[in-house]
Amino acid sequence: MVGSAIVRQLRLLSCRSGVPAANVITRTHAELDLTNQAAVNAFFAAEKPDQVYLAAAKVGGIHANNTYPADFIYQNLMMQANVIEAAFRNGVQKLLFLGSSCIYPRMAPQPMREDALMTGTLESTNEPYAIAKIAGIKLCESYNRQFGFSHGVDYRSVMPTNLYGPGDNYHPENSHVIPALIRRFHEAKVNNALSVAIWGTGTPQREFLYVDDMAAASVHVMNLPKAAYDQHTSPMQSHINVGYGSDVSIAEAAQTIVKVVGYTGAVTFDTSKPDGTPRKWMDSSRLNSLGWQAQVPLLQGLTLAYQDFLAGHCERGEAIQTFENK
């Protein structure tokens, strides 16, 4: 999802500026397994890129994180370590690592500032993934500290809030909250289900950012002059938050999706299921001061996301799973 959005953004900037597009090199997971160190080394040796956007990750919602904790920490650690080391060994001076808002403590003061990192206990439902992402930040910082002066290494990190949009994962069990709700409400609409049950109480607050906004922020941060980036960061706290600027409750997000999908049944909440972190709202003032603001409001973004779901799932004739909500 994020990688595709970054490619769209790079091509859009090329069209607007009239400057020929750079040679954007991409690989799917089927084409390159980033957990395979030998394969990653061979890729970098052959392609010799000038810049790297490291958007690849194993991601999922509460259910997936609870079910596959070893997969989440191992695969993400391996991907990050392999790519960052291979980038350095092949002369890449500019790299942008994409992390996650889950790096912050479960009870971090809201909105979460960059200096809240490692000041408290992580949310237990996604701790393995969060630890891997923290390691990615520290990998970038460590390469900068050791090789910045001698090799011109400038590896930066951005921490997006909850993302959604075209190319999202709509798996019925392993997806994040927005794509999961889009799928569930659509299937309930198709099957005339009387109600849809949502995990938890509906009270947790979440900030949602349309993925093309995230892509624009990523390109913006990558292209900032080093002096400007360094002025707003420090060698051992170099990451920058990327958020929308406000948050909503899960219940409010669900009702907005109901409106977009056109589902007319009841929405209930299964309070026997976990809520996750009570609130995740990013302080994006650092990025705002560097000249970037989110552009796509939630209703507009969800409408575009639902159109993507319809195009990617229904038009291919995929089977619709029936939910019995009684």
Short mmCIF file of C-alpha atoms in Angstrom, two decimals:
data_model
loop_
_atom_site.label_atom_id
_atom_site.label_comp_id
_atom_site.label_asym_id
_atom_site.label_seq_id
_atom_site.Cartn_x
_atom_site.Cartn_y
_atom_site.Cartn_z
CA MET A 1 0.00 0.00 0.00
CA VAL A 2 2.60 2.57 1.08
CA GLY A 3 5.21 1.63 -1.52
CA SER A 4 2.69 1.96 -4.34
CA ALA A 5 1.59 5.35 -3.00
CA ILE A 6 5.21 6.57 -2.90
CA VAL A 7 5.66 5.50 -6.53
CA ARG A 8 2.48 7.42 -7.45
CA GLN A 9 3.77 10.48 -5.62
CA LEU A 10 7.16 10.41 -7.34
CA ARG A 11 5.48 10.17 -10.73
CA LEU A 12 3.00 12.92 -9.86
CA LEU A 13 5.80 15.28 -8.89
CA SER A 14 7.51 14.52 -12.18
CA CYS A 15 4.36 15.41 -14.12
CA ARG A 16 3.86 18.65 -12.19
CA SER A 17 7.46 19.79 -12.54
CA GLY A 18 7.97 18.71 -16.12
CA VAL A 19 11.21 17.03 -15.06
CA PRO A 20 11.61 13.47 -16.42
CA ALA A 21 10.77 10.88 -13.81
CA ALA A 22 13.62 9.19 -12.00
CA ASN A 23 14.15 5.51 -12.60
CA VAL A 24 11.96 4.05 -9.85
CA ILE A 25 13.07 0.51 -9.03
CA THR A 26 10.50 -1.71 -7.31
CA ARG A 27 10.18 -5.36 -6.39
CA THR A 28 7.19 -7.33 -5.15
CA HIS A 29 7.55 -9.82 -2.32
CA ALA A 30 7.32 -12.62 -4.90
CA GLU A 31 10.24 -11.10 -6.81
CA LEU A 32 12.47 -10.35 -3.80
CA ASP A 33 12.26 -11.81 -0.30
CA LEU A 34 13.73 -9.10 1.91
CA THR A 35 14.30 -11.58 4.75
CA ASN A 36 16.81 -13.36 2.49
CA GLN A 37 20.12 -11.59 3.04
CA ALA A 38 21.85 -13.07 -0.01
CA ALA A 39 18.97 -12.07 -2.29
CA VAL A 40 18.91 -8.51 -0.90
CA ASN A 41 22.68 -8.17 -1.31
CA ALA A 42 22.45 -9.38 -4.91
CA PHE A 43 19.63 -6.94 -5.66
CA PHE A 44 21.54 -3.92 -4.37
CA ALA A 45 24.76 -4.97 -6.08
CA ALA A 46 22.93 -5.23 -9.40
CA GLU A 47 20.71 -2.13 -9.20
CA LYS A 48 22.94 0.34 -7.30
CA PRO A 49 20.09 2.74 -6.31
CA ASP A 50 20.78 6.32 -5.24
CA GLN A 51 17.90 6.54 -2.75
CA VAL A 52 15.88 3.94 -0.86
CA TYR A 53 12.36 4.19 0.57
CA LEU A 54 12.04 1.28 3.00
CA ALA A 55 8.26 0.83 3.18
CA ALA A 56 8.17 -2.98 3.24
CA ALA A 57 6.91 -4.59 6.44
CA LYS A 58 4.83 -7.42 7.80
CA VAL A 59 1.78 -5.66 9.22
CA GLY A 60 -1.62 -6.54 10.65
CA GLY A 61 -4.25 -5.75 13.26
CA ILE A 62 -4.68 -6.94 16.85
CA HIS A 63 -5.68 -10.48 15.84
CA ALA A 64 -2.69 -10.95 13.54
CA ASN A 65 -0.22 -9.48 16.05
CA ASN A 66 -1.51 -11.72 18.83
CA THR A 67 -1.51 -14.82 16.62
CA TYR A 68 1.87 -14.42 14.90
CA PRO A 69 4.16 -12.49 17.30
CA ALA A 70 7.31 -14.40 16.28
CA ASP A 71 6.64 -13.74 12.59
CA PHE A 72 6.12 -10.03 13.24
CA ILE A 73 9.35 -9.46 15.16
CA TYR A 74 11.58 -11.79 13.14
CA GLN A 75 10.47 -10.83 9.63
CA ASN A 76 10.51 -7.09 10.28
CA LEU A 77 13.91 -7.19 11.99
CA MET A 78 15.39 -9.20 9.13
CA MET A 79 13.94 -7.01 6.38
CA GLN A 80 15.20 -3.81 8.00
CA ALA A 81 18.66 -5.13 8.83
CA ASN A 82 19.19 -6.66 5.40
CA VAL A 83 18.05 -3.60 3.44
CA ILE A 84 19.86 -0.98 5.53
CA GLU A 85 23.14 -2.91 5.59
CA ALA A 86 22.99 -3.72 1.86
CA ALA A 87 22.17 -0.09 1.09
CA PHE A 88 25.21 1.08 3.02
CA ARG A 89 27.52 -1.55 1.49
CA ASN A 90 26.46 -0.43 -1.99
CA GLY A 91 27.00 3.29 -1.48
CA VAL A 92 23.43 4.48 -0.80
CA GLN A 93 23.64 7.79 1.04
CA LYS A 94 19.92 8.65 1.24
CA LEU A 95 17.44 6.21 2.82
CA LEU A 96 14.02 6.76 4.39
CA PHE A 97 12.74 4.20 6.89
CA LEU A 98 9.00 4.03 7.55
CA GLY A 99 8.05 3.01 11.07
CA SER A 100 4.77 3.08 12.97
CA SER A 101 2.97 4.98 15.70
CA CYS A 102 2.96 1.79 17.81
CA ILE A 103 6.58 2.53 18.80
CA TYR A 104 5.29 4.79 21.57
CA PRO A 105 4.36 3.64 25.09
CA ARG A 106 0.81 2.45 25.64
CA MET A 107 0.05 5.33 28.00
CA ALA A 108 2.13 8.01 26.32
CA PRO A 109 0.84 11.57 26.80
CA GLN A 110 -1.40 12.66 23.92
CA PRO A 111 -0.65 13.81 21.32
CA MET A 112 2.46 11.62 21.21
CA ARG A 113 5.68 13.57 20.71
CA GLU A 114 8.84 12.10 19.25
CA ASP A 115 10.58 12.34 22.63
CA ALA A 116 8.06 9.89 24.13
CA LEU A 117 9.98 7.02 22.52
CA MET A 118 11.15 4.41 25.04
CA THR A 119 9.72 6.24 28.05
CA GLY A 120 7.24 3.53 29.07
CA THR A 121 5.71 0.09 28.50
CA LEU A 122 4.54 -0.78 25.00
CA GLU A 123 1.04 -2.01 24.12
CA SER A 124 1.17 -5.77 24.70
CA THR A 125 -0.92 -6.67 21.63
CA ASN A 126 1.71 -5.35 19.21
CA GLU A 127 4.91 -5.24 21.26
CA PRO A 128 6.95 -7.52 18.92
CA TYR A 129 6.13 -5.36 15.89
CA ALA A 130 6.83 -2.16 17.85
CA ILE A 131 10.22 -3.42 19.02
CA ALA A 132 11.18 -4.25 15.46
CA LYS A 133 10.23 -0.76 14.31
CA ILE A 134 12.18 0.86 17.15
CA ALA A 135 15.17 -1.22 16.06
CA GLY A 136 14.76 0.17 12.53
CA ILE A 137 14.97 3.74 13.82
CA LYS A 138 18.05 2.90 15.84
CA LEU A 139 19.68 1.16 12.89
CA CYS A 140 19.33 4.35 10.84
CA GLU A 141 20.63 6.51 13.69
CA SER A 142 23.57 4.18 14.30
CA TYR A 143 24.66 4.15 10.65
CA ASN A 144 24.40 7.95 10.63
CA ARG A 145 26.52 8.26 13.76
CA GLN A 146 29.18 5.83 12.59
CA PHE A 147 29.26 6.58 8.86
CA GLY A 148 27.65 9.98 8.40
CA PHE A 149 30.89 11.96 8.30
CA SER A 150 33.08 9.37 6.60
CA HIS A 151 30.61 8.09 3.99
CA GLY A 152 27.96 10.82 3.73
CA VAL A 153 25.27 8.51 5.12
CA ASP A 154 21.94 10.32 5.71
CA TYR A 155 19.32 7.76 6.81
CA ARG A 156 16.03 9.25 8.03
CA SER A 157 12.93 7.83 9.71
CA VAL A 158 9.26 8.81 9.60
CA MET A 159 6.60 7.39 11.89
CA PRO A 160 3.15 7.34 10.27
CA THR A 161 -0.08 7.16 12.18
CA ASN A 162 -2.71 4.55 11.17
CA LEU A 163 -2.81 4.42 7.36
CA TYR A 164 -5.53 3.39 4.92
CA GLY A 165 -6.30 3.71 1.23
CA PRO A 166 -5.67 2.07 -2.16
CA GLY A 167 -3.75 -1.19 -2.01
CA ASP A 168 -4.71 -1.93 1.62
CA ASN A 169 -4.97 -5.46 3.02
CA TYR A 170 -8.64 -6.46 3.28
CA HIS A 171 -8.05 -9.93 4.73
CA PRO A 172 -11.04 -10.91 6.93
CA GLU A 173 -8.82 -11.69 9.96
CA ASN A 174 -5.36 -10.15 9.54
CA SER A 175 -6.14 -6.60 8.40
CA HIS A 176 -6.08 -3.27 10.24
CA VAL A 177 -9.24 -1.64 11.54
CA ILE A 178 -10.21 0.52 8.53
CA PRO A 179 -9.90 -2.17 5.81
CA ALA A 180 -11.40 -4.76 8.16
CA LEU A 181 -14.47 -2.58 8.76
CA ILE A 182 -14.82 -1.72 5.08
CA ARG A 183 -14.91 -5.41 4.23
CA ARG A 184 -17.23 -6.36 7.07
CA PHE A 185 -19.78 -3.63 6.39
CA HIS A 186 -19.71 -4.31 2.66
CA GLU A 187 -20.28 -8.04 3.17
CA ALA A 188 -23.02 -7.32 5.70
CA LYS A 189 -24.70 -5.04 3.16
CA VAL A 190 -24.48 -7.67 0.40
CA ASN A 191 -25.79 -10.40 2.70
CA ASN A 192 -28.52 -8.23 4.32
CA ALA A 193 -27.09 -8.92 7.77
CA LEU A 194 -29.12 -7.39 10.56
CA SER A 195 -26.06 -6.29 12.56
CA VAL A 196 -22.29 -6.17 12.59
CA ALA A 197 -20.27 -6.66 15.78
CA ILE A 198 -17.02 -4.72 16.21
CA TRP A 199 -14.24 -5.81 18.54
CA GLY A 200 -13.98 -3.86 21.81
CA THR A 201 -15.96 -0.99 23.23
CA GLY A 202 -15.62 1.43 20.31
CA THR A 203 -14.16 4.09 22.63
CA PRO A 204 -10.43 3.94 21.73
CA GLN A 205 -9.30 7.00 19.81
CA ARG A 206 -7.35 6.60 16.59
CA GLU A 207 -5.83 9.00 14.07
CA PHE A 208 -6.19 7.93 10.43
CA LEU A 209 -4.11 9.20 7.52
CA TYR A 210 -4.81 8.61 3.83
CA VAL A 211 -1.87 6.74 2.32
CA ASP A 212 -1.22 9.25 -0.49
CA ASP A 213 -0.79 11.93 2.18
CA MET A 214 1.78 9.67 3.82
CA ALA A 215 3.56 9.23 0.50
CA ALA A 216 3.70 13.00 0.00
CA ALA A 217 5.13 13.41 3.50
CA SER A 218 7.74 10.71 2.83
CA VAL A 219 8.99 12.38 -0.35
CA HIS A 220 8.94 15.75 1.43
CA VAL A 221 11.11 14.48 4.30
CA MET A 222 13.49 12.62 1.97
CA ASN A 223 14.11 15.81 -0.01
CA LEU A 224 14.55 18.19 2.92
CA PRO A 225 17.98 19.84 3.04
CA LYS A 226 20.13 18.05 5.61
CA ALA A 227 20.56 21.26 7.60
CA ALA A 228 16.77 21.63 7.96
CA TYR A 229 16.32 17.98 8.95
CA ASP A 230 19.16 18.15 11.47
CA GLN A 231 17.77 21.37 12.96
CA HIS A 232 14.53 19.59 13.93
CA THR A 233 16.05 16.27 15.06
CA SER A 234 19.04 14.99 17.03
CA PRO A 235 21.49 12.15 16.38
CA MET A 236 19.74 9.79 18.83
CA GLN A 237 16.19 11.07 18.30
CA SER A 238 15.98 11.48 14.56
CA HIS A 239 12.50 10.22 13.67
CA ILE A 240 9.62 12.47 12.59
CA ASN A 241 5.91 11.83 13.21
CA VAL A 242 3.48 11.91 10.29
CA GLY A 243 -0.17 12.33 11.30
CA TYR A 244 -3.44 13.81 10.12
CA GLY A 245 -3.75 16.26 12.99
CA SER A 246 -6.84 14.95 14.81
CA ASP A 247 -8.34 11.63 15.86
CA VAL A 248 -11.73 9.92 16.14
CA SER A 249 -13.12 7.05 18.18
CA ILE A 250 -13.41 3.60 16.62
CA ALA A 251 -17.19 3.99 16.91
CA GLU A 252 -17.07 7.28 14.97
CA ALA A 253 -14.83 5.75 12.30
CA ALA A 254 -17.24 2.82 12.00
CA GLN A 255 -20.24 5.09 11.53
CA THR A 256 -18.40 7.02 8.81
CA ILE A 257 -17.65 3.75 7.01
CA VAL A 258 -21.31 2.73 7.39
CA LYS A 259 -22.25 5.95 5.62
CA VAL A 260 -19.71 5.42 2.82
CA VAL A 261 -20.67 1.77 2.27
CA GLY A 262 -24.40 2.32 2.61
CA TYR A 263 -24.99 -0.37 5.23
CA THR A 264 -28.36 0.06 7.00
CA GLY A 265 -28.14 -2.56 9.78
CA ALA A 266 -27.17 -2.14 13.42
CA VAL A 267 -23.62 -1.72 14.73
CA THR A 268 -22.81 -3.48 18.01
CA PHE A 269 -19.65 -3.84 20.09
CA ASP A 270 -18.18 -7.08 21.45
CA THR A 271 -16.73 -5.92 24.75
CA SER A 272 -15.21 -9.36 25.41
CA LYS A 273 -12.58 -8.54 22.76
CA PRO A 274 -9.52 -6.32 23.42
CA ASP A 275 -9.52 -2.59 22.70
CA GLY A 276 -5.79 -2.17 22.27
CA THR A 277 -4.16 1.15 23.14
CA PRO A 278 -6.71 3.63 24.54
CA ARG A 279 -5.54 6.47 22.29
CA LYS A 280 -2.98 6.96 19.53
CA TRP A 281 -2.74 10.54 18.32
CA MET A 282 0.51 11.81 16.87
CA ASP A 283 2.04 15.20 17.52
CA SER A 284 3.01 16.22 13.97
CA SER A 285 4.11 19.75 14.83
CA ARG A 286 7.73 18.95 13.95
CA LEU A 287 6.75 17.96 10.40
CA ASN A 288 4.28 20.84 10.11
CA SER A 289 7.06 23.27 10.96
CA LEU A 290 9.06 21.72 8.11
CA GLY A 291 6.35 22.71 5.65
CA TRP A 292 4.01 19.71 5.33
CA GLN A 293 0.30 19.29 6.21
CA ALA A 294 -2.17 16.45 5.53
CA GLN A 295 -4.68 17.21 2.74
CA VAL A 296 -7.27 14.40 2.57
CA PRO A 297 -10.14 14.47 5.14
CA LEU A 298 -11.41 11.16 6.54
CA LEU A 299 -14.73 11.03 4.67
CA GLN A 300 -13.06 11.69 1.33
CA GLY A 301 -10.29 9.20 2.04
CA LEU A 302 -12.72 6.47 3.12
CA THR A 303 -14.78 7.02 -0.03
CA LEU A 304 -11.65 6.52 -2.15
CA ALA A 305 -10.65 3.48 -0.08
CA TYR A 306 -14.07 1.86 -0.57
CA GLN A 307 -13.84 2.46 -4.32
CA ASP A 308 -10.47 0.69 -4.24
CA PHE A 309 -11.97 -2.23 -2.31
CA LEU A 310 -14.77 -2.58 -4.87
CA ALA A 311 -12.34 -2.44 -7.78
CA GLY A 312 -9.87 -4.87 -6.24
CA HIS A 313 -12.25 -7.45 -4.81
CA CYS A 314 -15.75 -7.34 -6.22
CA GLU A 315 -14.78 -6.69 -9.85
CA ARG A 316 -12.51 -9.75 -9.74
CA GLY A 317 -15.48 -11.81 -8.68
CA GLU A 318 -13.99 -12.89 -5.37
CA ALA A 319 -16.25 -14.81 -3.06
CA ILE A 320 -18.00 -12.79 -0.37
CA GLN A 321 -17.92 -14.37 3.07
CA THR A 322 -21.25 -14.44 4.87
CA PHE A 323 -21.33 -13.11 8.43
CA GLU A 324 -24.08 -14.38 10.69
CA ASN A 325 -24.73 -11.59 13.17
CA LYS A 326 -27.58 -12.51 15.44
#
